[in-house]
PDB file of C-alpha atoms in Angstrom:
ATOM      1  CA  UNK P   1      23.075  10.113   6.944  1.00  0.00           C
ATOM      2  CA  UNK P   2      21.852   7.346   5.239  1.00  0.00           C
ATOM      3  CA  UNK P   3      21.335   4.935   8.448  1.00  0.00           C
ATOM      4  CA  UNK P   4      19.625   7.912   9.599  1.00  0.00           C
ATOM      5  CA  UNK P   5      17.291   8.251   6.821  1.00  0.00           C
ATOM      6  CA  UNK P   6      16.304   4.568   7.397  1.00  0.00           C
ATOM      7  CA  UNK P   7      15.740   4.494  11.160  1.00  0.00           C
ATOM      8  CA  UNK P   8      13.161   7.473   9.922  1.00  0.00           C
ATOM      9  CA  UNK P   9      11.482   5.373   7.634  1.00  0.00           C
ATOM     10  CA  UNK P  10      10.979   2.992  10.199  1.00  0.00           C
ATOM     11  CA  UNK P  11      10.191   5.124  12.803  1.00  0.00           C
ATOM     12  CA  UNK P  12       7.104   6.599  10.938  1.00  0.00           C
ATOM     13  CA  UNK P  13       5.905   3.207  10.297  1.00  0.00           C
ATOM     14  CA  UNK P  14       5.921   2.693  13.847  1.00  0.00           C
ATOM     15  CA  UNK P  15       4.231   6.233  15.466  1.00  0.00           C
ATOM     16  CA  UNK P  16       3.320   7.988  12.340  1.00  0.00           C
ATOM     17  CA  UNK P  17       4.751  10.689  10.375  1.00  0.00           C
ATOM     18  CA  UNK P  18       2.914  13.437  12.337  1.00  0.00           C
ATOM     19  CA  UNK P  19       4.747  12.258  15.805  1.00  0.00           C
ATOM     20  CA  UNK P  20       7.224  14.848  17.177  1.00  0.00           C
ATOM     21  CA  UNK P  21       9.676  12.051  17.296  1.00  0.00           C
ATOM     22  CA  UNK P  22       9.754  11.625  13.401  1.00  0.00           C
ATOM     23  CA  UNK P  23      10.361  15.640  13.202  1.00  0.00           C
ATOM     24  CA  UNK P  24      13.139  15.318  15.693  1.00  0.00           C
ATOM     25  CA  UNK P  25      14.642  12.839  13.519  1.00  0.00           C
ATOM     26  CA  UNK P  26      14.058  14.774  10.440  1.00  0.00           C
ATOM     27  CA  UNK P  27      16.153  17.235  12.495  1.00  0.00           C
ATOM     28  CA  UNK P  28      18.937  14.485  13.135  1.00  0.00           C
ATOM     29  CA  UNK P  29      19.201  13.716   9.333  1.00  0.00           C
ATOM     30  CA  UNK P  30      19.350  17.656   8.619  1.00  0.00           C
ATOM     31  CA  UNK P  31      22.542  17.884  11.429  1.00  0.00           C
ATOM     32  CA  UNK P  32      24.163  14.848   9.636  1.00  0.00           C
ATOM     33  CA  UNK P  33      24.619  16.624   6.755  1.00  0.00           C
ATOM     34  CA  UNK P  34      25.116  20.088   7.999  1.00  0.00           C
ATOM     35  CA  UNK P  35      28.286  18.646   9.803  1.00  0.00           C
ATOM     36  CA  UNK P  36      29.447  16.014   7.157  1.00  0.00           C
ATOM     37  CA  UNK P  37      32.323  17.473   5.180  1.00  0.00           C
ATOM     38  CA  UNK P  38      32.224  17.503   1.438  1.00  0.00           C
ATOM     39  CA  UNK P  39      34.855  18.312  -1.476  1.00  0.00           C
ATOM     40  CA  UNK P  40      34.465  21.728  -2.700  1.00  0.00           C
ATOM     41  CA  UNK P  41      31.482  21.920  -5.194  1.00  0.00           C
ATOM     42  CA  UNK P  42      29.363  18.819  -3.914  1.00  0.00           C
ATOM     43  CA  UNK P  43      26.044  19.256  -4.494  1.00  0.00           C
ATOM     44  CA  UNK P  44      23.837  17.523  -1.797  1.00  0.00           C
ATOM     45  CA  UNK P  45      20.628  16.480  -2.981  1.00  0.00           C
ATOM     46  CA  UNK P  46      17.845  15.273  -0.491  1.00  0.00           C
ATOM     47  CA  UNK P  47      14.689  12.964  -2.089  1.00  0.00           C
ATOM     48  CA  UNK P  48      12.387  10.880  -1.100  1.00  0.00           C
ATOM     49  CA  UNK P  49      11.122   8.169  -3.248  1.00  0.00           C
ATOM     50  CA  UNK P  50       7.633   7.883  -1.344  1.00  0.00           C
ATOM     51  CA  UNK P  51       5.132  10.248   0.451  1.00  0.00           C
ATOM     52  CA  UNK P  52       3.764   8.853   3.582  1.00  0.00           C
ATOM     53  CA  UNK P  53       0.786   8.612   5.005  1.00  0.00           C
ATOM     54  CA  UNK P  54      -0.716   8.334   8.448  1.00  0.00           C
ATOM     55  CA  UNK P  55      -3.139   5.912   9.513  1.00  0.00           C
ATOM     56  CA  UNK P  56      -5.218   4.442  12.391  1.00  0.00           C
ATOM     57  CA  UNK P  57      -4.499   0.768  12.609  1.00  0.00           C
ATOM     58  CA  UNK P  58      -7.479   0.463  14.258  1.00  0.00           C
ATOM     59  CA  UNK P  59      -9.567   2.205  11.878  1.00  0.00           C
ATOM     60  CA  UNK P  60      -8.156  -0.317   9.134  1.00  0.00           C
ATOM     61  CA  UNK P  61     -10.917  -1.605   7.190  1.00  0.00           C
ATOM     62  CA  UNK P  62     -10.653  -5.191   5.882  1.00  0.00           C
ATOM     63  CA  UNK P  63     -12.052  -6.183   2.815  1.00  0.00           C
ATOM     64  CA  UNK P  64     -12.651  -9.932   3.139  1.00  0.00           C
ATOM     65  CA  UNK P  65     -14.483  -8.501   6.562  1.00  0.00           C
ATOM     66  CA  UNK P  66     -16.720  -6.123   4.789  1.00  0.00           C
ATOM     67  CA  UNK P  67     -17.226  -8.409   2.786  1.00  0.00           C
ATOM     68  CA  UNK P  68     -17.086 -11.869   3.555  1.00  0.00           C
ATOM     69  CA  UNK P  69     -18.034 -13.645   0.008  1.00  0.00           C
ATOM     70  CA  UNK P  70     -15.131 -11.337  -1.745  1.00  0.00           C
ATOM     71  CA  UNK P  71     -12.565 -14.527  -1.590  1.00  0.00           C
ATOM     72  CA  UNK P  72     -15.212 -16.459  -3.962  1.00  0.00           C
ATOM     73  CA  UNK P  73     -14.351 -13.774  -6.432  1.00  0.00           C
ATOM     74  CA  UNK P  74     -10.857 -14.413  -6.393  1.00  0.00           C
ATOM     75  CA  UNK P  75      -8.103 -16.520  -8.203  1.00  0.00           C
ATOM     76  CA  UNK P  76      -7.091 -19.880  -6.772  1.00  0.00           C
ATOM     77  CA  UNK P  77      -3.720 -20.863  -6.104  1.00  0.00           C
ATOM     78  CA  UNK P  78      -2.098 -24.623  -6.501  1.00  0.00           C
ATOM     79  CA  UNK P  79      -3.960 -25.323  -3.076  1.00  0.00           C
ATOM     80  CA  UNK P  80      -7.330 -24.292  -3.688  1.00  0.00           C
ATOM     81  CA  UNK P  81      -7.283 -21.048  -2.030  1.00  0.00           C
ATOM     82  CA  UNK P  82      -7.388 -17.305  -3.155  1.00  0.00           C
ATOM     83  CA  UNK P  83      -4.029 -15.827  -4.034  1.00  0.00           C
ATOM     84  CA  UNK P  84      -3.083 -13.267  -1.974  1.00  0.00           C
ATOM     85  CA  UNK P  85      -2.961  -9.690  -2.043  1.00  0.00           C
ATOM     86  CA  UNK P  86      -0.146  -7.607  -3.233  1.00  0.00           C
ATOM     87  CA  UNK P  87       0.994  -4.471  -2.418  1.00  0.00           C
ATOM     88  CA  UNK P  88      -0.518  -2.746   1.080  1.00  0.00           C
ATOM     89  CA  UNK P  89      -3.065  -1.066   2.997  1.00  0.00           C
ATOM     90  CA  UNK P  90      -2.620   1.514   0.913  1.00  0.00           C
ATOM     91  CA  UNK P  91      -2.418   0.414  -2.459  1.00  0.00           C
ATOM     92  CA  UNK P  92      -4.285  -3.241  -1.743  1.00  0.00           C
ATOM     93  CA  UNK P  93      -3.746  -5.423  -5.272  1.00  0.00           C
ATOM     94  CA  UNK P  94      -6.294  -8.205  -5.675  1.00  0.00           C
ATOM     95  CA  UNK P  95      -5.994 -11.079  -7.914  1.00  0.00           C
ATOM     96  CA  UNK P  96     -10.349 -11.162  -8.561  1.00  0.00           C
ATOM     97  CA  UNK P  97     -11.576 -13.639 -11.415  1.00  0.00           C
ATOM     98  CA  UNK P  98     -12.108 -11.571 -14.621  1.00  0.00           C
ATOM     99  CA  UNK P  99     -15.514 -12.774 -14.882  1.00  0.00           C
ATOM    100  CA  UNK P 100     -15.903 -10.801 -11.758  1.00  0.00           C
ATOM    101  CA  UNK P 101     -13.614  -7.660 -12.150  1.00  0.00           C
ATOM    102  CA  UNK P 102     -16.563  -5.405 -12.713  1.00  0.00           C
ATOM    103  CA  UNK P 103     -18.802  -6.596 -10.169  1.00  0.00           C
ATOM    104  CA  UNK P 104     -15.819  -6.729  -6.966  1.00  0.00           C
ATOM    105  CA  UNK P 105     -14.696  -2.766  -8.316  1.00  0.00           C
ATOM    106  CA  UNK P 106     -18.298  -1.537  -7.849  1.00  0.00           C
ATOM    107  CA  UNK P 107     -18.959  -3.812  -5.020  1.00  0.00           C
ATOM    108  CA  UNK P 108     -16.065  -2.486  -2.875  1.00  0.00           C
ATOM    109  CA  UNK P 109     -16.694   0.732  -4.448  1.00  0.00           C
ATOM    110  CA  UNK P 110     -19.900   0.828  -2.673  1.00  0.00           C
ATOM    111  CA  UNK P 111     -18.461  -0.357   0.573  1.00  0.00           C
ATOM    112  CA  UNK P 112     -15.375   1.481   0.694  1.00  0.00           C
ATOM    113  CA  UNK P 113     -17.441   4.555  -0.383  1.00  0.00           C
ATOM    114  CA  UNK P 114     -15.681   8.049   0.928  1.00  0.00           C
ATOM    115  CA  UNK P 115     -12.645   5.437   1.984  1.00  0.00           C
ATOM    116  CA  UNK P 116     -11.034   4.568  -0.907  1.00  0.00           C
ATOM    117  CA  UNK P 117     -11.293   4.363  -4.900  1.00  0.00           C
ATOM    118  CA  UNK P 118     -11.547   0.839  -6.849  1.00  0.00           C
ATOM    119  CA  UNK P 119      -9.908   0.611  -9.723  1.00  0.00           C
ATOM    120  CA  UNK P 120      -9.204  -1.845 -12.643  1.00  0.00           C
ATOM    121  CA  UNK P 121      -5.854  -2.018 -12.841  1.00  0.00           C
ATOM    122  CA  UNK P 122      -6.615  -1.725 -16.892  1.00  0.00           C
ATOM    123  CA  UNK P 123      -7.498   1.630 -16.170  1.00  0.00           C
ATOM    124  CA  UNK P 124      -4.499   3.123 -14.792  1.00  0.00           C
ATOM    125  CA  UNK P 125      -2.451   1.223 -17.296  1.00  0.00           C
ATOM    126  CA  UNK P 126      -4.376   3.052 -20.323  1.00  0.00           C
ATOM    127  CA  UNK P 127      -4.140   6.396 -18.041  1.00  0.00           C
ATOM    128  CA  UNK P 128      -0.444   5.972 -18.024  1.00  0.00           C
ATOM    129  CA  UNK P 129       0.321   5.792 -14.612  1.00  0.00           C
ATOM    130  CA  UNK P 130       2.428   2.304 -14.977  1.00  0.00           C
ATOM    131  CA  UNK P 131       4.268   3.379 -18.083  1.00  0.00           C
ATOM    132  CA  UNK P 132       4.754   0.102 -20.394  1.00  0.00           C
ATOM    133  CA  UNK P 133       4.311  -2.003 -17.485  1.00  0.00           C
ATOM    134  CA  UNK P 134       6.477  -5.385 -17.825  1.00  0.00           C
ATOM    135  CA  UNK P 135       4.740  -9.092 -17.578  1.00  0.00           C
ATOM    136  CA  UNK P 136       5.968  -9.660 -14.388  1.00  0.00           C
ATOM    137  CA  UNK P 137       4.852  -6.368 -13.187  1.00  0.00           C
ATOM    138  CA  UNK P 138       1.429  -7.044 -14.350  1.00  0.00           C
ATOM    139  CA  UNK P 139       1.180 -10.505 -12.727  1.00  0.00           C
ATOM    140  CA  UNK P 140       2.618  -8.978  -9.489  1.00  0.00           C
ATOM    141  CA  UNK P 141       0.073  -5.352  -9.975  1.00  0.00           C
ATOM    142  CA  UNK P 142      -3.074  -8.111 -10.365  1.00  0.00           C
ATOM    143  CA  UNK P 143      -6.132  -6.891 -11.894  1.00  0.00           C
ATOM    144  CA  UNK P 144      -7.877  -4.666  -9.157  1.00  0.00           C
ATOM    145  CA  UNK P 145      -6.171  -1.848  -7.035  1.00  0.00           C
ATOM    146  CA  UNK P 146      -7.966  -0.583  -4.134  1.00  0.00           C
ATOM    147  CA  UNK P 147      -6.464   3.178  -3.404  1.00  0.00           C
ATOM    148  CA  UNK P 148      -7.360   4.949   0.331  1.00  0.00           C
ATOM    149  CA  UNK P 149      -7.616   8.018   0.733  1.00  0.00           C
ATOM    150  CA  UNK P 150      -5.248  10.099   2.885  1.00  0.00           C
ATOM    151  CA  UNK P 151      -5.300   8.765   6.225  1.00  0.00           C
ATOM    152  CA  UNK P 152      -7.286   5.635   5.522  1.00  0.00           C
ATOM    153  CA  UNK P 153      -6.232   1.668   5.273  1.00  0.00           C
ATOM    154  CA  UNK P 154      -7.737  -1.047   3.879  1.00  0.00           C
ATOM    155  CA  UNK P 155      -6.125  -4.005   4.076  1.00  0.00           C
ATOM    156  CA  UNK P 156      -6.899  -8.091   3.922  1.00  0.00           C
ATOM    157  CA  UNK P 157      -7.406  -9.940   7.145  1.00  0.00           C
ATOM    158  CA  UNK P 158      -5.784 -13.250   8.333  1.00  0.00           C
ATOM    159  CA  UNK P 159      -4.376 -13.108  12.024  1.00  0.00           C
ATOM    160  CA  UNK P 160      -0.715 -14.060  11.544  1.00  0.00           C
ATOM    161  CA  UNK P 161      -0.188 -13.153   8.008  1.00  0.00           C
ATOM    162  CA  UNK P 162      -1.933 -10.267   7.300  1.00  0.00           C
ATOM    163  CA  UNK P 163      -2.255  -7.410   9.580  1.00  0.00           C
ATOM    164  CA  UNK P 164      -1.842  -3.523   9.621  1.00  0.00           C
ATOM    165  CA  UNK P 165      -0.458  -2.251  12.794  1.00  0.00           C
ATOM    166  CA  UNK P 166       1.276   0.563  11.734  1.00  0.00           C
ATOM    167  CA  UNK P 167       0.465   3.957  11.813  1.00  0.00           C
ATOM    168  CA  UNK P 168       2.441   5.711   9.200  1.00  0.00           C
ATOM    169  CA  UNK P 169       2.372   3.733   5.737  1.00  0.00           C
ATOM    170  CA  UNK P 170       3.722   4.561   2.104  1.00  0.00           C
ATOM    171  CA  UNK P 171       1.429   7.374   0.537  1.00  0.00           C
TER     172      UNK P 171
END
């Protein structure tokens, strides 16, 4: 069951998880362990450790496209140019300045407006949703987190490096 469970991961990255092929492998999984034989009194327990989301790879909005001076506002690596962003077009991490934390989370508030939320990273710290976060965690988490809403992407653009064309992404 388990290479099952990750040729269903991948497959709704590829079409989705709303495509009747990703049910129909759901339904695969499910016959798997219907037919698997178990010692008497094994408890099967089925989890997930991530909702999923569908999106519209070309309805992706790019950040450093709708907004073409945001990379000014960033931090600088060894060569000069803005770090890159962590995480995905669903939970997009930016490395921004911290003179300019405030003004990139209500400037992409603005723009992503009905798309997504803009958060200081701060903020869900104090709210508890990274509980005691480590250094390296922080470092890795930057200092703003842009969050879509369900169905949306917003991602950072360079052909060759940094793309969304998938239609099913982590929730």
């Amino acid at each position: 069951a388990h290479v099952y469970l990750d040729e269903l991961d991948s497959l709704m990255h590829a079409v989705g998880p709303d495509d009747p092929l990703v049910e129909a492998g759901a339904g695969l999984v499910l016959d798997a362990l219907a037919g698997a034989t178990f010692p008497p009194g094994t408890l099967v327990l089925l989890t997930a450790d991530h909702g999923m989301s569908p999106v519209d790879p070309a309805g992706t909005v790019y950040v450093n496209e709708l907004w073409p001076g945001l990379a000014e506002r960033l931090e600088t690596g060894a060569d000069g140019k803005p770090l890159a962003p962590a995480g995905s077009c669903r939970d997009l991490f930016l490395h921004v300045r911290e003179e300019h934390v405030d003004e990139v989370c209500a400037g992409l508030g603005e723009r992503l407006d009905g798309v997504a939320d803009v958060v200081p990273v701060d903020q869900l710290v104090s709210e508890g949703i990274f509980a005691g976060p480590s250094r390296r965690l922080r470092e890795r988490l930057a200092n703003v987190v842009v969050l879509p809403r369900h169905g949306d992407a917003v991602y950072w653009h360079e052909p060759g490096r940094f793309v969304q064309q998938l239609h099913g992404q982590h929730g």
